[in-house]
C-alpha atoms as an extended CHARMM CRD file, in Angstrom:
* protein
*
       123  EXT
         1         1  MET       CA            -26.5040000000       -7.7930000000       27.1440000000  PROA      1               0.0000000000
         2         2  ASP       CA            -24.4220000000      -11.3370000000       26.8200000000  PROA      2               0.0000000000
         3         3  THR       CA            -21.5000000000      -12.3430000000       28.6900000000  PROA      3               0.0000000000
         4         4  PHE       CA            -18.5140000000      -13.1140000000       26.3360000000  PROA      4               0.0000000000
         5         5  GLU       CA            -14.7270000000      -14.2790000000       26.8500000000  PROA      5               0.0000000000
         6         6  TYR       CA            -11.4710000000      -13.0580000000       25.2670000000  PROA      6               0.0000000000
         7         7  ALA       CA             -7.9400000000      -13.7850000000       25.0020000000  PROA      7               0.0000000000
         8         8  LEU       CA             -5.1740000000      -12.2380000000       23.7210000000  PROA      8               0.0000000000
         9         9  LEU       CA             -2.8130000000      -14.0490000000       21.0220000000  PROA      9               0.0000000000
        10        10  ARG       CA              0.8340000000      -13.1010000000       21.6960000000  PROA      10              0.0000000000
        11        11  VAL       CA              4.0340000000      -13.7070000000       19.9750000000  PROA      11              0.0000000000
        12        12  VAL       CA              7.0460000000      -14.5930000000       22.0170000000  PROA      12              0.0000000000
        13        13  PRO       CA              9.9530000000      -14.9370000000       19.7470000000  PROA      13              0.0000000000
        14        14  ASP       CA             12.3580000000      -16.0440000000       22.4880000000  PROA      14              0.0000000000
        15        15  ILE       CA             10.5360000000      -18.4200000000       24.9830000000  PROA      15              0.0000000000
        16        16  GLU       CA             13.3960000000      -17.9860000000       27.2980000000  PROA      16              0.0000000000
        17        17  ARG       CA             13.2600000000      -14.1460000000       27.6430000000  PROA      17              0.0000000000
        18        18  GLY       CA              9.5600000000      -14.2760000000       27.7250000000  PROA      18              0.0000000000
        19        19  GLU       CA              8.9840000000      -10.7490000000       25.8870000000  PROA      19              0.0000000000
        20        20  LEU       CA              5.6820000000      -10.7770000000       24.0420000000  PROA      20              0.0000000000
        21        21  VAL       CA              3.6340000000       -8.9100000000       21.3780000000  PROA      21              0.0000000000
        22        22  ASN       CA              0.1950000000       -8.9990000000       21.1180000000  PROA      22              0.0000000000
        23        23  VAL       CA             -1.1960000000       -9.7710000000       17.9460000000  PROA      23              0.0000000000
        24        24  GLY       CA             -4.7200000000      -10.6950000000       17.7790000000  PROA      24              0.0000000000
        25        25  VAL       CA             -7.8170000000      -11.0750000000       20.0610000000  PROA      25              0.0000000000
        26        26  LEU       CA             -9.9580000000      -14.4480000000       20.4240000000  PROA      26              0.0000000000
        27        27  LEU       CA            -13.5900000000      -13.5680000000       21.2890000000  PROA      27              0.0000000000
        28        28  HSD       CA            -16.2990000000      -16.1970000000       22.4580000000  PROA      28              0.0000000000
        29        29  CYS       CA            -19.9450000000      -15.3120000000       23.2570000000  PROA      29              0.0000000000
        30        30  ARG       CA            -21.4590000000      -18.5930000000       24.2040000000  PROA      30              0.0000000000
        31        31  HSD       CA            -25.0640000000      -17.6070000000       24.3480000000  PROA      31              0.0000000000
        32        32  ARG       CA            -24.9340000000      -16.4110000000       20.6110000000  PROA      32              0.0000000000
        33        33  GLU       CA            -22.6280000000      -19.0770000000       19.5100000000  PROA      33              0.0000000000
        34        34  HSD       CA            -20.2900000000      -16.6530000000       18.3860000000  PROA      34              0.0000000000
        35        35  LEU       CA            -16.4850000000      -17.4860000000       18.0090000000  PROA      35              0.0000000000
        36        36  ASP       CA            -14.2350000000      -14.7480000000       15.9050000000  PROA      36              0.0000000000
        37        37  ALA       CA            -10.6600000000      -13.6300000000       15.9820000000  PROA      37              0.0000000000
        38        38  ARG       CA             -8.8060000000      -10.6550000000       14.6850000000  PROA      38              0.0000000000
        39        39  THR       CA             -5.0020000000      -10.5400000000       13.9730000000  PROA      39              0.0000000000
        40        40  ALA       CA             -2.8080000000       -7.9110000000       13.1600000000  PROA      40              0.0000000000
        41        41  LEU       CA              0.9250000000       -8.8550000000       13.0210000000  PROA      41              0.0000000000
        42        42  ASP       CA              3.3880000000       -5.9080000000       13.6530000000  PROA      42              0.0000000000
        43        43  VAL       CA              6.6650000000       -7.2810000000       12.2080000000  PROA      43              0.0000000000
        44        44  GLU       CA              8.4460000000       -4.1820000000       13.4590000000  PROA      44              0.0000000000
        45        45  ARG       CA              7.6310000000       -4.8320000000       17.1190000000  PROA      45              0.0000000000
        46        46  VAL       CA              8.4670000000       -8.4380000000       16.7860000000  PROA      46              0.0000000000
        47        47  ARG       CA             11.8530000000       -7.6870000000       15.2540000000  PROA      47              0.0000000000
        48        48  ALA       CA             12.3060000000       -5.2320000000       18.0310000000  PROA      48              0.0000000000
        49        49  LEU       CA             12.3070000000       -8.1270000000       20.5810000000  PROA      49              0.0000000000
        50        50  ASP       CA             14.1900000000      -10.7550000000       18.2650000000  PROA      50              0.0000000000
        51        51  ALA       CA             15.7430000000       -9.1010000000       15.0410000000  PROA      51              0.0000000000
        52        52  GLY       CA             16.0580000000      -13.0620000000       14.0340000000  PROA      52              0.0000000000
        53        53  ALA       CA             12.7750000000      -14.0860000000       14.4920000000  PROA      53              0.0000000000
        54        54  ASP       CA             11.0860000000      -16.3400000000       11.9710000000  PROA      54              0.0000000000
        55        55  LEU       CA              8.6600000000      -14.1620000000       10.8470000000  PROA      55              0.0000000000
        56        56  ASP       CA              7.3570000000      -16.6090000000        8.2260000000  PROA      56              0.0000000000
        57        57  ALA       CA              6.7970000000      -19.5460000000       10.7540000000  PROA      57              0.0000000000
        58        58  VAL       CA              5.1020000000      -16.7450000000       12.9490000000  PROA      58              0.0000000000
        59        59  ARG       CA              2.6770000000      -15.9330000000       10.0310000000  PROA      59              0.0000000000
        60        60  ASP       CA              2.1110000000      -19.4400000000        9.3170000000  PROA      60              0.0000000000
        61        61  ALA       CA              0.9000000000      -20.0100000000       12.9660000000  PROA      61              0.0000000000
        62        62  VAL       CA             -1.1790000000      -17.1540000000       13.1780000000  PROA      62              0.0000000000
        63        63  GLU       CA             -3.0380000000      -18.4210000000        9.8430000000  PROA      63              0.0000000000
        64        64  ALA       CA             -3.3880000000      -21.9620000000       11.4450000000  PROA      64              0.0000000000
        65        65  TRP       CA             -4.7200000000      -20.2370000000       14.6380000000  PROA      65              0.0000000000
        66        66  GLU       CA             -7.3940000000      -18.1820000000       11.9890000000  PROA      66              0.0000000000
        67        67  ARG       CA             -8.3720000000      -21.7040000000       10.5680000000  PROA      67              0.0000000000
        68        68  ALA       CA             -9.2460000000      -23.3570000000       13.7790000000  PROA      68              0.0000000000
        69        69  VAL       CA            -11.2430000000      -20.3680000000       14.8250000000  PROA      69              0.0000000000
        70        70  ARG       CA            -13.3210000000      -20.8600000000       11.7610000000  PROA      70              0.0000000000
        71        71  GLY       CA            -13.5760000000      -24.4730000000       12.3990000000  PROA      71              0.0000000000
        72        72  GLU       CA            -11.4350000000      -25.6240000000        9.4040000000  PROA      72              0.0000000000
        73        73  GLY       CA             -9.3610000000      -28.7970000000        9.6540000000  PROA      73              0.0000000000
        74        74  PRO       CA             -9.1100000000      -30.8290000000       12.6900000000  PROA      74              0.0000000000
        75        75  ALA       CA            -10.9850000000      -28.1400000000       14.5320000000  PROA      75              0.0000000000
        76        76  ALA       CA            -14.0690000000      -28.8370000000       12.4500000000  PROA      76              0.0000000000
        77        77  VAL       CA            -15.4380000000      -31.4260000000       14.8410000000  PROA      77              0.0000000000
        78        78  LEU       CA            -15.3170000000      -28.8310000000       17.6100000000  PROA      78              0.0000000000
        79        79  SER       CA            -18.1830000000      -26.6210000000       18.6500000000  PROA      79              0.0000000000
        80        80  PRO       CA            -17.4120000000      -22.8660000000       19.0250000000  PROA      80              0.0000000000
        81        81  GLY       CA            -16.8280000000      -22.9790000000       22.6850000000  PROA      81              0.0000000000
        82        82  GLU       CA            -14.6990000000      -26.2300000000       22.4730000000  PROA      82              0.0000000000
        83        83  ARG       CA            -12.4460000000      -24.2700000000       19.8880000000  PROA      83              0.0000000000
        84        84  PHE       CA            -12.4270000000      -21.5390000000       22.2340000000  PROA      84              0.0000000000
        85        85  ARG       CA            -11.1410000000      -23.7430000000       25.0720000000  PROA      85              0.0000000000
        86        86  TRP       CA             -8.7010000000      -25.6130000000       22.8490000000  PROA      86              0.0000000000
        87        87  LEU       CA             -7.2590000000      -22.3590000000       21.3660000000  PROA      87              0.0000000000
        88        88  THR       CA             -6.7610000000      -20.8650000000       25.0500000000  PROA      88              0.0000000000
        89        89  ALA       CA             -5.1820000000      -23.8460000000       26.4010000000  PROA      89              0.0000000000
        90        90  PRO       CA             -1.7090000000      -22.7410000000       27.8160000000  PROA      90              0.0000000000
        91        91  ARG       CA              1.4370000000      -23.4960000000       25.6790000000  PROA      91              0.0000000000
        92        92  SER       CA              5.1010000000      -22.8520000000       25.2290000000  PROA      92              0.0000000000
        93        93  THR       CA              5.4530000000      -21.8920000000       21.9290000000  PROA      93              0.0000000000
        94        94  VAL       CA              6.2290000000      -19.0420000000       19.6520000000  PROA      94              0.0000000000
        95        95  LEU       CA              2.5210000000      -18.1980000000       19.5680000000  PROA      95              0.0000000000
        96        96  GLN       CA              0.8200000000      -18.1750000000       22.9050000000  PROA      96              0.0000000000
        97        97  PRO       CA             -2.9260000000      -17.4650000000       24.2430000000  PROA      97              0.0000000000
        98        98  GLY       CA             -3.1670000000      -14.8510000000       27.1830000000  PROA      98              0.0000000000
        99        99  PRO       CA             -5.4520000000      -15.2520000000       29.6740000000  PROA      99              0.0000000000
       100       100  VAL       CA             -9.0670000000      -15.4780000000       29.5140000000  PROA      100             0.0000000000
       101       101  HSD       CA            -11.0510000000      -12.2910000000       30.4010000000  PROA      101             0.0000000000
       102       102  THR       CA            -14.9210000000      -11.9030000000       30.3070000000  PROA      102             0.0000000000
       103       103  GLY       CA            -17.3230000000       -9.0390000000       29.8820000000  PROA      103             0.0000000000
       104       104  LEU       CA            -20.7730000000       -8.1690000000       28.9890000000  PROA      104             0.0000000000
       105       105  THR       CA            -21.6870000000       -6.9150000000       25.3760000000  PROA      105             0.0000000000
       106       106  ASP       CA            -24.7750000000       -6.8350000000       22.7330000000  PROA      106             0.0000000000
       107       107  ASP       CA            -22.5570000000       -6.8010000000       19.7070000000  PROA      107             0.0000000000
       108       108  PRO       CA            -19.5280000000       -9.4320000000       19.9270000000  PROA      108             0.0000000000
       109       109  ASP       CA            -18.5010000000       -7.9060000000       16.2990000000  PROA      109             0.0000000000
       110       110  ALA       CA            -18.0720000000       -4.3300000000       17.6330000000  PROA      110             0.0000000000
       111       111  GLU       CA            -16.4230000000       -5.7560000000       21.0060000000  PROA      111             0.0000000000
       112       112  ILE       CA            -13.6040000000       -7.5100000000       19.2070000000  PROA      112             0.0000000000
       113       113  GLU       CA            -12.8920000000       -4.3730000000       17.0230000000  PROA      113             0.0000000000
       114       114  ARG       CA            -12.7190000000       -2.3200000000       20.4630000000  PROA      114             0.0000000000
       115       115  LEU       CA            -10.5450000000       -4.9190000000       21.8420000000  PROA      115             0.0000000000
       116       116  VAL       CA             -7.9040000000       -5.0920000000       18.9920000000  PROA      116             0.0000000000
       117       117  ALA       CA             -7.7250000000       -1.4160000000       18.8080000000  PROA      117             0.0000000000
       118       118  ARG       CA             -7.1850000000       -1.0440000000       22.3020000000  PROA      118             0.0000000000
       119       119  LEU       CA             -4.6000000000       -4.2380000000       22.8800000000  PROA      119             0.0000000000
       120       120  VAL       CA             -3.3410000000       -5.0670000000       19.5310000000  PROA      120             0.0000000000
       121       121  ARG       CA             -3.0320000000       -1.6500000000       17.7430000000  PROA      121             0.0000000000
       122       122  PRO       CA             -2.2760000000        0.9340000000       20.5070000000  PROA      122             0.0000000000
       123       123  THR       CA             -1.5340000000        4.3870000000       19.0960000000  PROA      123             0.0000000000
């Protein structure tokens, strides 16, 4: 089993209200040099918090976050661990990382799928 860290990616359509919708999970397993993200933007949930939310801007922000996870653009010079730290740094924008949590896994890909199913796409 290896340790891993993960953080939720959250959309906060109205910063002043502070309400949020989980739209993704970022998972880092240092021992395996593994960094991955899974996202699922639920437009109806975002609209329920803010009917006037700029969904195109939210989609663009989520896509930029995914590119950084893959090491594209300016993030290309960063190691997976450095990208994880950069992406999980607190910020006051419409797209925000949640706190970092830890766990143990022998399969990071299965773990991220489990986390997304439980925390991003609840039934």
